[in-house]
CSV table of C-alpha atoms in Angstrom, one decimal:
chain,number,residue,atom,x,y,z
A,1,UNK,CA,26.3,-10.8,-8.5
A,2,UNK,CA,24.4,-7.7,-9.5
A,3,UNK,CA,23.9,-7.1,-13.1
A,4,UNK,CA,24.9,-3.8,-14.9
A,5,UNK,CA,24.0,-2.7,-18.4
A,6,UNK,CA,26.4,-0.4,-19.9
A,7,UNK,CA,25.1,1.5,-23.1
A,8,UNK,CA,28.0,3.5,-24.8
A,9,UNK,CA,28.9,4.1,-28.5
A,10,UNK,CA,32.5,5.0,-27.8
A,11,UNK,CA,34.5,1.6,-27.8
A,12,UNK,CA,37.3,2.7,-25.7
A,13,UNK,CA,35.0,4.1,-22.9
A,14,UNK,CA,32.8,1.1,-23.1
A,15,UNK,CA,35.4,-1.4,-22.9
A,16,UNK,CA,37.5,0.5,-19.9
A,17,UNK,CA,34.2,1.1,-18.1
A,18,UNK,CA,33.3,-2.6,-18.4
A,19,UNK,CA,36.6,-3.7,-17.1
A,20,UNK,CA,36.2,-1.5,-14.0
A,21,UNK,CA,32.8,-2.8,-13.3
A,22,UNK,CA,33.9,-6.5,-13.7
A,23,UNK,CA,36.8,-6.0,-11.4
A,24,UNK,CA,34.3,-4.6,-8.9
A,25,UNK,CA,32.5,-8.0,-9.1
A,26,UNK,CA,29.4,-6.8,-11.2
A,27,UNK,CA,28.2,-8.9,-14.1
A,28,UNK,CA,28.4,-6.4,-17.1
A,29,UNK,CA,26.3,-6.4,-20.3
A,30,UNK,CA,27.4,-4.0,-22.9
A,31,UNK,CA,25.5,-2.2,-26.1
A,32,UNK,CA,27.0,0.1,-28.5
A,33,UNK,CA,23.9,2.1,-29.2
A,34,UNK,CA,20.5,2.9,-27.8
A,35,UNK,CA,18.4,0.4,-29.8
A,36,UNK,CA,20.6,-2.5,-28.9
A,37,UNK,CA,20.6,-1.2,-25.3
A,38,UNK,CA,16.7,-1.4,-25.0
A,39,UNK,CA,16.7,-4.8,-26.5
A,40,UNK,CA,19.4,-6.0,-24.0
A,41,UNK,CA,17.6,-4.4,-20.9
A,42,UNK,CA,14.5,-6.1,-21.8
A,43,UNK,CA,16.2,-9.5,-22.2
A,44,UNK,CA,18.6,-9.3,-19.2
A,45,UNK,CA,16.6,-7.2,-16.8
A,46,UNK,CA,19.8,-5.6,-15.1
A,47,UNK,CA,19.9,-4.3,-11.7
A,48,UNK,CA,21.1,-0.9,-13.0
A,49,UNK,CA,21.6,0.9,-16.3
A,50,UNK,CA,24.6,3.2,-17.2
A,51,UNK,CA,23.9,5.0,-20.4
A,52,UNK,CA,25.6,7.6,-22.6
A,53,UNK,CA,23.4,10.4,-23.8
A,54,UNK,CA,24.7,11.4,-27.3
A,55,UNK,CA,24.6,8.0,-29.4
A,56,UNK,CA,23.4,7.2,-32.9
A,57,UNK,CA,20.2,5.2,-33.6
A,58,UNK,CA,18.6,6.2,-30.4
A,59,UNK,CA,19.9,8.6,-27.8
A,60,UNK,CA,20.0,8.2,-24.1
A,61,UNK,CA,16.9,10.3,-23.5
A,62,UNK,CA,15.0,7.8,-26.0
A,63,UNK,CA,16.4,4.9,-24.1
A,64,UNK,CA,15.1,6.3,-20.7
A,65,UNK,CA,11.8,7.1,-22.3
A,66,UNK,CA,11.3,3.7,-23.7
A,67,UNK,CA,12.2,1.8,-20.5
A,68,UNK,CA,10.3,3.8,-18.4
A,69,UNK,CA,7.1,3.1,-20.1
A,70,UNK,CA,7.7,-0.6,-19.8
A,71,UNK,CA,6.5,-2.0,-16.4
A,72,UNK,CA,9.2,-4.6,-16.3
A,73,UNK,CA,12.0,-2.1,-16.7
A,74,UNK,CA,10.5,1.2,-15.2
A,75,UNK,CA,12.0,0.6,-11.7
A,76,UNK,CA,15.6,0.0,-12.8
A,77,UNK,CA,18.0,2.7,-11.6
A,78,UNK,CA,19.3,4.6,-14.4
A,79,UNK,CA,22.7,6.7,-14.6
A,80,UNK,CA,23.4,8.9,-17.5
A,81,UNK,CA,27.0,9.3,-18.7
A,82,UNK,CA,27.8,12.4,-20.8
A,83,UNK,CA,30.7,14.6,-22.0
A,84,UNK,CA,28.4,17.6,-21.5
A,85,UNK,CA,28.1,19.5,-18.2
A,86,UNK,CA,25.3,21.6,-19.5
A,87,UNK,CA,22.5,22.3,-16.8
A,88,UNK,CA,19.8,21.8,-19.4
A,89,UNK,CA,21.1,18.2,-19.9
A,90,UNK,CA,21.0,17.7,-16.1
A,91,UNK,CA,17.5,19.0,-15.9
A,92,UNK,CA,16.2,17.2,-18.8
A,93,UNK,CA,17.6,13.9,-17.7
A,94,UNK,CA,16.2,14.2,-14.3
A,95,UNK,CA,12.9,15.2,-15.5
A,96,UNK,CA,12.6,12.0,-17.5
A,97,UNK,CA,13.4,9.9,-14.2
A,98,UNK,CA,17.2,9.5,-14.3
A,99,UNK,CA,18.6,8.6,-10.9
A,100,UNK,CA,22.1,10.1,-11.3
A,101,UNK,CA,24.3,11.9,-13.7
A,102,UNK,CA,28.1,11.4,-14.3
A,103,UNK,CA,30.1,13.9,-16.5
A,104,UNK,CA,32.9,12.3,-18.5
A,105,UNK,CA,35.7,12.0,-17.6
A,106,UNK,CA,34.9,10.5,-14.4
A,107,UNK,CA,37.3,8.4,-12.1
A,108,UNK,CA,36.7,5.0,-10.8
A,109,UNK,CA,35.7,6.1,-7.5
A,110,UNK,CA,33.0,8.4,-8.7
A,111,UNK,CA,31.6,5.7,-10.9
A,112,UNK,CA,31.6,2.9,-8.3
A,113,UNK,CA,30.2,5.2,-5.6
A,114,UNK,CA,27.2,6.3,-7.7
A,115,UNK,CA,26.4,2.7,-8.6
A,116,UNK,CA,26.7,1.6,-5.0
A,117,UNK,CA,24.4,4.4,-3.7
A,118,UNK,CA,21.8,3.7,-6.4
A,119,UNK,CA,21.7,0.0,-5.8
A,120,UNK,CA,21.4,0.3,-2.1
A,121,UNK,CA,18.6,2.8,-2.4
A,122,UNK,CA,16.7,0.8,-5.0
A,123,UNK,CA,17.1,-2.4,-2.7
A,124,UNK,CA,15.3,-0.4,-0.1
A,125,UNK,CA,12.5,0.7,-2.3
A,126,UNK,CA,12.0,-2.7,-3.6
A,127,UNK,CA,11.4,-4.5,-0.5
A,128,UNK,CA,7.8,-5.6,-0.1
A,129,UNK,CA,5.7,-3.6,2.4
A,130,UNK,CA,4.4,-6.3,4.5
A,131,UNK,CA,1.1,-6.0,6.1
A,132,UNK,CA,2.5,-6.1,9.6
A,133,UNK,CA,3.8,-3.7,12.2
A,134,UNK,CA,7.1,-5.6,12.0
A,135,UNK,CA,7.3,-4.8,8.4
A,136,UNK,CA,6.5,-1.2,8.8
A,137,UNK,CA,9.1,-0.7,11.6
A,138,UNK,CA,11.8,-2.5,9.3
A,139,UNK,CA,11.2,-0.1,6.4
A,140,UNK,CA,11.2,2.9,8.7
A,141,UNK,CA,14.4,1.9,10.4
A,142,UNK,CA,16.3,1.3,7.3
A,143,UNK,CA,14.9,4.4,5.8
A,144,UNK,CA,16.5,6.5,8.5
A,145,UNK,CA,19.9,5.7,6.9
A,146,UNK,CA,19.2,7.7,3.9
A,147,UNK,CA,19.6,11.4,3.8
A,148,UNK,CA,17.0,12.0,1.5
A,149,UNK,CA,14.5,10.8,4.0
A,150,UNK,CA,13.1,12.7,6.9
A,151,UNK,CA,14.3,11.9,10.3
A,152,UNK,CA,11.4,9.6,11.3
A,153,UNK,CA,9.7,9.6,14.7
A,154,UNK,CA,10.2,6.5,17.1
A,155,UNK,CA,7.1,7.2,19.0
A,156,UNK,CA,5.1,4.3,17.9
A,157,UNK,CA,3.5,2.5,21.0
A,158,UNK,CA,1.1,-0.2,21.1
A,159,UNK,CA,-2.2,1.0,22.4
A,160,UNK,CA,-5.2,-0.7,23.9
A,161,UNK,CA,-8.8,0.2,23.4
A,162,UNK,CA,-11.6,-1.5,25.3
A,163,UNK,CA,-14.8,-2.8,23.7
A,164,UNK,CA,-17.0,0.2,22.6
A,165,UNK,CA,-14.2,2.7,23.3
A,166,UNK,CA,-13.9,5.5,20.5
A,167,UNK,CA,-10.5,5.5,18.8
A,168,UNK,CA,-11.2,8.8,17.0
A,169,UNK,CA,-14.3,11.0,16.8
A,170,UNK,CA,-15.6,12.6,13.5
A,171,UNK,CA,-14.4,16.2,13.1
A,172,UNK,CA,-11.2,15.7,14.8
A,173,UNK,CA,-7.8,16.2,12.9
A,174,UNK,CA,-5.8,13.2,12.0
A,175,UNK,CA,-2.3,12.8,13.6
A,176,UNK,CA,-1.4,9.6,11.8
A,177,UNK,CA,-2.9,6.3,10.6
A,178,UNK,CA,-3.8,3.3,12.6
A,179,UNK,CA,-2.6,-0.4,12.3
A,180,UNK,CA,-4.6,-3.2,13.8
A,181,UNK,CA,-2.4,-5.6,15.9
A,182,UNK,CA,-5.2,-7.5,17.3
A,183,UNK,CA,-8.9,-7.0,17.5
A,184,UNK,CA,-12.0,-5.6,15.5
A,185,UNK,CA,-12.7,-2.0,14.7
A,186,UNK,CA,-15.8,-0.3,13.0
A,187,UNK,CA,-15.8,2.9,11.0
A,188,UNK,CA,-19.2,4.8,11.4
A,189,UNK,CA,-21.0,8.0,11.2
A,190,UNK,CA,-23.9,9.5,13.2
A,191,UNK,CA,-26.9,11.5,11.9
A,192,UNK,CA,-28.7,14.4,13.6
A,193,UNK,CA,-30.5,12.1,15.8
A,194,UNK,CA,-27.4,10.2,17.1
A,195,UNK,CA,-28.2,7.1,15.0
A,196,UNK,CA,-25.0,5.3,13.8
A,197,UNK,CA,-24.4,3.9,10.3
A,198,UNK,CA,-21.4,1.6,10.2
A,199,UNK,CA,-19.6,2.0,6.8
A,200,UNK,CA,-16.6,-0.3,7.1
A,201,UNK,CA,-15.3,-3.2,9.3
A,202,UNK,CA,-11.5,-3.6,10.0
A,203,UNK,CA,-9.5,-6.7,11.4
A,204,UNK,CA,-6.0,-7.5,12.5
A,205,UNK,CA,-3.7,-6.7,9.8
A,206,UNK,CA,-5.6,-3.6,8.6
A,207,UNK,CA,-4.7,0.0,8.1
A,208,UNK,CA,-7.4,2.7,8.7
A,209,UNK,CA,-7.8,6.4,9.2
A,210,UNK,CA,-5.6,7.3,6.2
A,211,UNK,CA,-8.3,9.0,3.9
A,212,UNK,CA,-8.6,12.1,6.0
A,213,UNK,CA,-4.7,12.3,6.4
A,214,UNK,CA,-4.2,12.1,2.7
A,215,UNK,CA,-7.0,14.9,2.1
A,216,UNK,CA,-5.5,17.1,4.9
A,217,UNK,CA,-8.8,17.4,6.6
A,218,UNK,CA,-10.7,16.4,9.8
A,219,UNK,CA,-12.2,13.0,10.0
A,220,UNK,CA,-15.4,12.5,8.2
A,221,UNK,CA,-16.1,9.3,10.3
A,222,UNK,CA,-15.5,8.0,13.8
A,223,UNK,CA,-13.9,4.8,14.8
A,224,UNK,CA,-14.5,2.4,17.7
A,225,UNK,CA,-13.5,-0.9,18.9
A,226,UNK,CA,-15.9,-3.8,18.4
A,227,UNK,CA,-13.9,-5.8,21.0
A,228,UNK,CA,-10.8,-5.4,23.2
A,229,UNK,CA,-8.3,-4.1,20.4
A,230,UNK,CA,-4.7,-3.2,20.2
A,231,UNK,CA,-3.6,-0.8,17.7
A,232,UNK,CA,-0.3,1.1,16.4
A,233,UNK,CA,-0.6,4.8,15.6
A,234,UNK,CA,1.9,5.6,12.8
A,235,UNK,CA,2.6,9.2,12.9
A,236,UNK,CA,1.9,11.3,9.8
A,237,UNK,CA,5.5,12.1,9.0
A,238,UNK,CA,6.3,8.4,9.0
A,239,UNK,CA,3.3,7.7,6.8
A,240,UNK,CA,4.1,10.3,4.2
A,241,UNK,CA,7.9,9.2,4.1
A,242,UNK,CA,6.5,5.7,3.3
A,243,UNK,CA,4.2,6.7,0.6
A,244,UNK,CA,6.5,9.4,-1.1
A,245,UNK,CA,9.5,7.2,-1.1
A,246,UNK,CA,8.1,3.8,-1.9
A,247,UNK,CA,5.9,3.3,-5.0
A,248,UNK,CA,4.7,0.0,-4.0
A,249,UNK,CA,3.4,1.4,-0.7
A,250,UNK,CA,1.7,4.3,-2.5
A,251,UNK,CA,0.1,1.6,-4.8
A,252,UNK,CA,-1.1,-0.3,-2.0
A,253,UNK,CA,-2.8,2.6,-0.2
A,254,UNK,CA,-4.4,3.8,-3.5
A,255,UNK,CA,-5.8,0.3,-3.9
A,256,UNK,CA,-7.1,0.3,-0.3
A,257,UNK,CA,-8.8,3.7,-0.9
A,258,UNK,CA,-10.5,2.4,-4.2
A,259,UNK,CA,-11.7,-0.6,-2.4
A,260,UNK,CA,-13.1,1.4,0.5
A,261,UNK,CA,-14.9,3.9,-1.9
A,262,UNK,CA,-16.4,0.9,-3.9
A,263,UNK,CA,-17.6,-0.7,-0.7
A,264,UNK,CA,-19.2,2.4,0.5
A,265,UNK,CA,-20.8,3.2,-2.9
A,266,UNK,CA,-22.3,-0.4,-2.7
A,267,UNK,CA,-23.7,0.1,0.6
A,268,UNK,CA,-25.3,3.3,-0.2
A,269,UNK,CA,-27.0,1.4,-3.2
A,270,UNK,CA,-28.1,-1.2,-0.9
A,271,UNK,CA,-29.6,0.9,1.5
A,272,UNK,CA,-31.6,2.7,-1.1
A,273,UNK,CA,-32.9,-0.3,-3.0
A,274,UNK,CA,-32.5,-3.6,-1.0
A,275,UNK,CA,-35.0,-4.9,1.3
A,276,UNK,CA,-34.2,-5.2,5.0
A,277,UNK,CA,-33.9,-9.0,4.7
A,278,UNK,CA,-31.3,-8.7,1.9
A,279,UNK,CA,-29.3,-6.1,3.9
A,280,UNK,CA,-29.2,-8.2,7.0
A,281,UNK,CA,-28.1,-11.2,4.9
A,282,UNK,CA,-25.3,-8.8,3.5
A,283,UNK,CA,-24.4,-7.6,6.8
A,284,UNK,CA,-23.9,-11.3,8.1
A,285,UNK,CA,-21.8,-12.3,4.9
A,286,UNK,CA,-19.7,-9.0,5.3
A,287,UNK,CA,-19.0,-9.9,9.1
A,288,UNK,CA,-18.0,-13.6,8.1
A,289,UNK,CA,-15.9,-12.4,4.9
A,290,UNK,CA,-14.1,-9.9,7.3
A,291,UNK,CA,-13.6,-11.8,10.4
A,292,UNK,CA,-13.8,-15.7,9.6
A,293,UNK,CA,-10.6,-17.6,10.0
A,294,UNK,CA,-9.2,-19.7,7.0
A,295,UNK,CA,-9.5,-23.0,9.3
A,296,UNK,CA,-12.9,-22.3,10.8
A,297,UNK,CA,-15.5,-24.5,9.4
A,298,UNK,CA,-18.2,-22.1,10.3
A,299,UNK,CA,-18.2,-18.3,11.2
A,300,UNK,CA,-19.2,-17.5,14.7
A,301,UNK,CA,-18.8,-14.2,16.4
A,302,UNK,CA,-20.4,-12.2,19.4
A,303,UNK,CA,-22.2,-9.0,17.9
A,304,UNK,CA,-24.5,-6.6,19.5
A,305,UNK,CA,-27.8,-6.3,17.9
A,306,UNK,CA,-27.1,-2.5,18.0
A,307,UNK,CA,-23.9,-2.7,16.1
A,308,UNK,CA,-25.6,-5.1,13.5
A,309,UNK,CA,-28.5,-2.6,13.2
A,310,UNK,CA,-26.0,0.1,12.5
A,311,UNK,CA,-24.4,-1.8,9.9
A,312,UNK,CA,-27.8,-2.8,8.1
A,313,UNK,CA,-29.1,0.7,8.5
A,314,UNK,CA,-32.4,-0.1,10.1
A,315,UNK,CA,-34.0,-0.3,13.7
A,316,UNK,CA,-32.7,-2.8,16.0
A,317,UNK,CA,-36.1,-4.3,16.5
A,318,UNK,CA,-36.4,-5.0,12.7
A,319,UNK,CA,-32.9,-6.7,12.8
A,320,UNK,CA,-34.0,-8.9,15.8
A,321,UNK,CA,-37.1,-10.0,13.9
A,322,UNK,CA,-35.1,-10.8,10.7
A,323,UNK,CA,-32.4,-12.7,12.5
A,324,UNK,CA,-35.2,-14.8,14.1
A,325,UNK,CA,-36.5,-15.6,10.7
A,326,UNK,CA,-33.2,-16.7,9.6
A,327,UNK,CA,-33.0,-18.9,12.5
A,328,UNK,CA,-36.0,-20.7,11.8
A,329,UNK,CA,-34.9,-21.2,8.4
A,330,UNK,CA,-31.7,-22.7,9.6
A,331,UNK,CA,-29.5,-20.1,8.1
A,332,UNK,CA,-28.2,-19.2,11.4
A,333,UNK,CA,-27.8,-20.0,15.1
A,334,UNK,CA,-28.1,-17.6,18.0
A,335,UNK,CA,-26.7,-18.1,21.4
A,336,UNK,CA,-26.9,-15.0,23.3
A,337,UNK,CA,-25.1,-12.2,21.6
A,338,UNK,CA,-23.1,-14.9,19.5
A,339,UNK,CA,-24.3,-15.5,15.9
A,340,UNK,CA,-23.1,-18.6,14.1
A,341,UNK,CA,-23.9,-18.8,10.2
A,342,UNK,CA,-24.8,-22.3,9.4
A,343,UNK,CA,-25.7,-21.7,5.6
A,344,UNK,CA,-23.2,-19.0,4.2
A,345,UNK,CA,-24.2,-19.9,0.5
A,346,UNK,CA,-27.8,-19.2,1.0
A,347,UNK,CA,-27.1,-16.0,2.7
A,348,UNK,CA,-24.9,-14.8,-0.2
A,349,UNK,CA,-27.7,-16.0,-2.7
A,350,UNK,CA,-30.2,-13.9,-0.8
A,351,UNK,CA,-28.1,-10.8,-0.9
A,352,UNK,CA,-27.4,-11.0,-4.6
């Protein structure tokens, strides 16, 4: 059963409201003042809190403020109870993060309806955003049941991009973000002479193309398929509905942005200061870390020397010579375009 914490200093209201909630099959905890309520909330971690505003020791605003600052209680739905119908109280409560506001006296139906609505919405927003298109579709489909979210598009189709085909070009305007169902993708830029520099590699299960969408500007990179690749494009409205309404989704994309920025910064440092030998070793390690399957004993992948040189940031001929040195030193094995890493630890040690 769902747990509800009721914080109310008026004994009659507290007992009557608790009885109604228990009859509705909720587990109820009660507190007669704000200080006791905060302690009970931290101990019991209820699914929802109903709290009076005007109370001794600690008022309702103080309760909400303290609980919102604590990571384990910040996401609990919070409903204010008050005898006041003043608009200033409503604005202040909502600005602090309250989810709803009931003015006393209220009837049973108003109370239970408000609780059910908040519990249902919180259940949706708490659901883990799984890194799969099935998870995305599940969230979007459920989100459509709530009036507070936009009517979401159902135009998501699986798209096939052949090896070397461009997914989007630098300078074009983003219409959504991409999710890789199958395949491998490179993110790259070209200089004035048309030379590519690959900045990021993506694999199945990755999202990409969201930085420019968040900044509302044209792409600063291009994206291309390293092999035959299947993608979903999630329209911009769907994407913004996710990040605006789901704190966990927003956090995940902020984390992805941070990781991408750190990775790009490290690459620029390596281009400036590392030898070609170190950079080739780093590129091979990066390919292995990105695309190696957990059960594989060794990493092996067909990769064009042109793509590898674009990842390293040097001439193709230089990369070929370095690969030959690594082969002689038994770090890798080469068969046609396929490179197999024989000594991953030596390559890691070389790049550090």
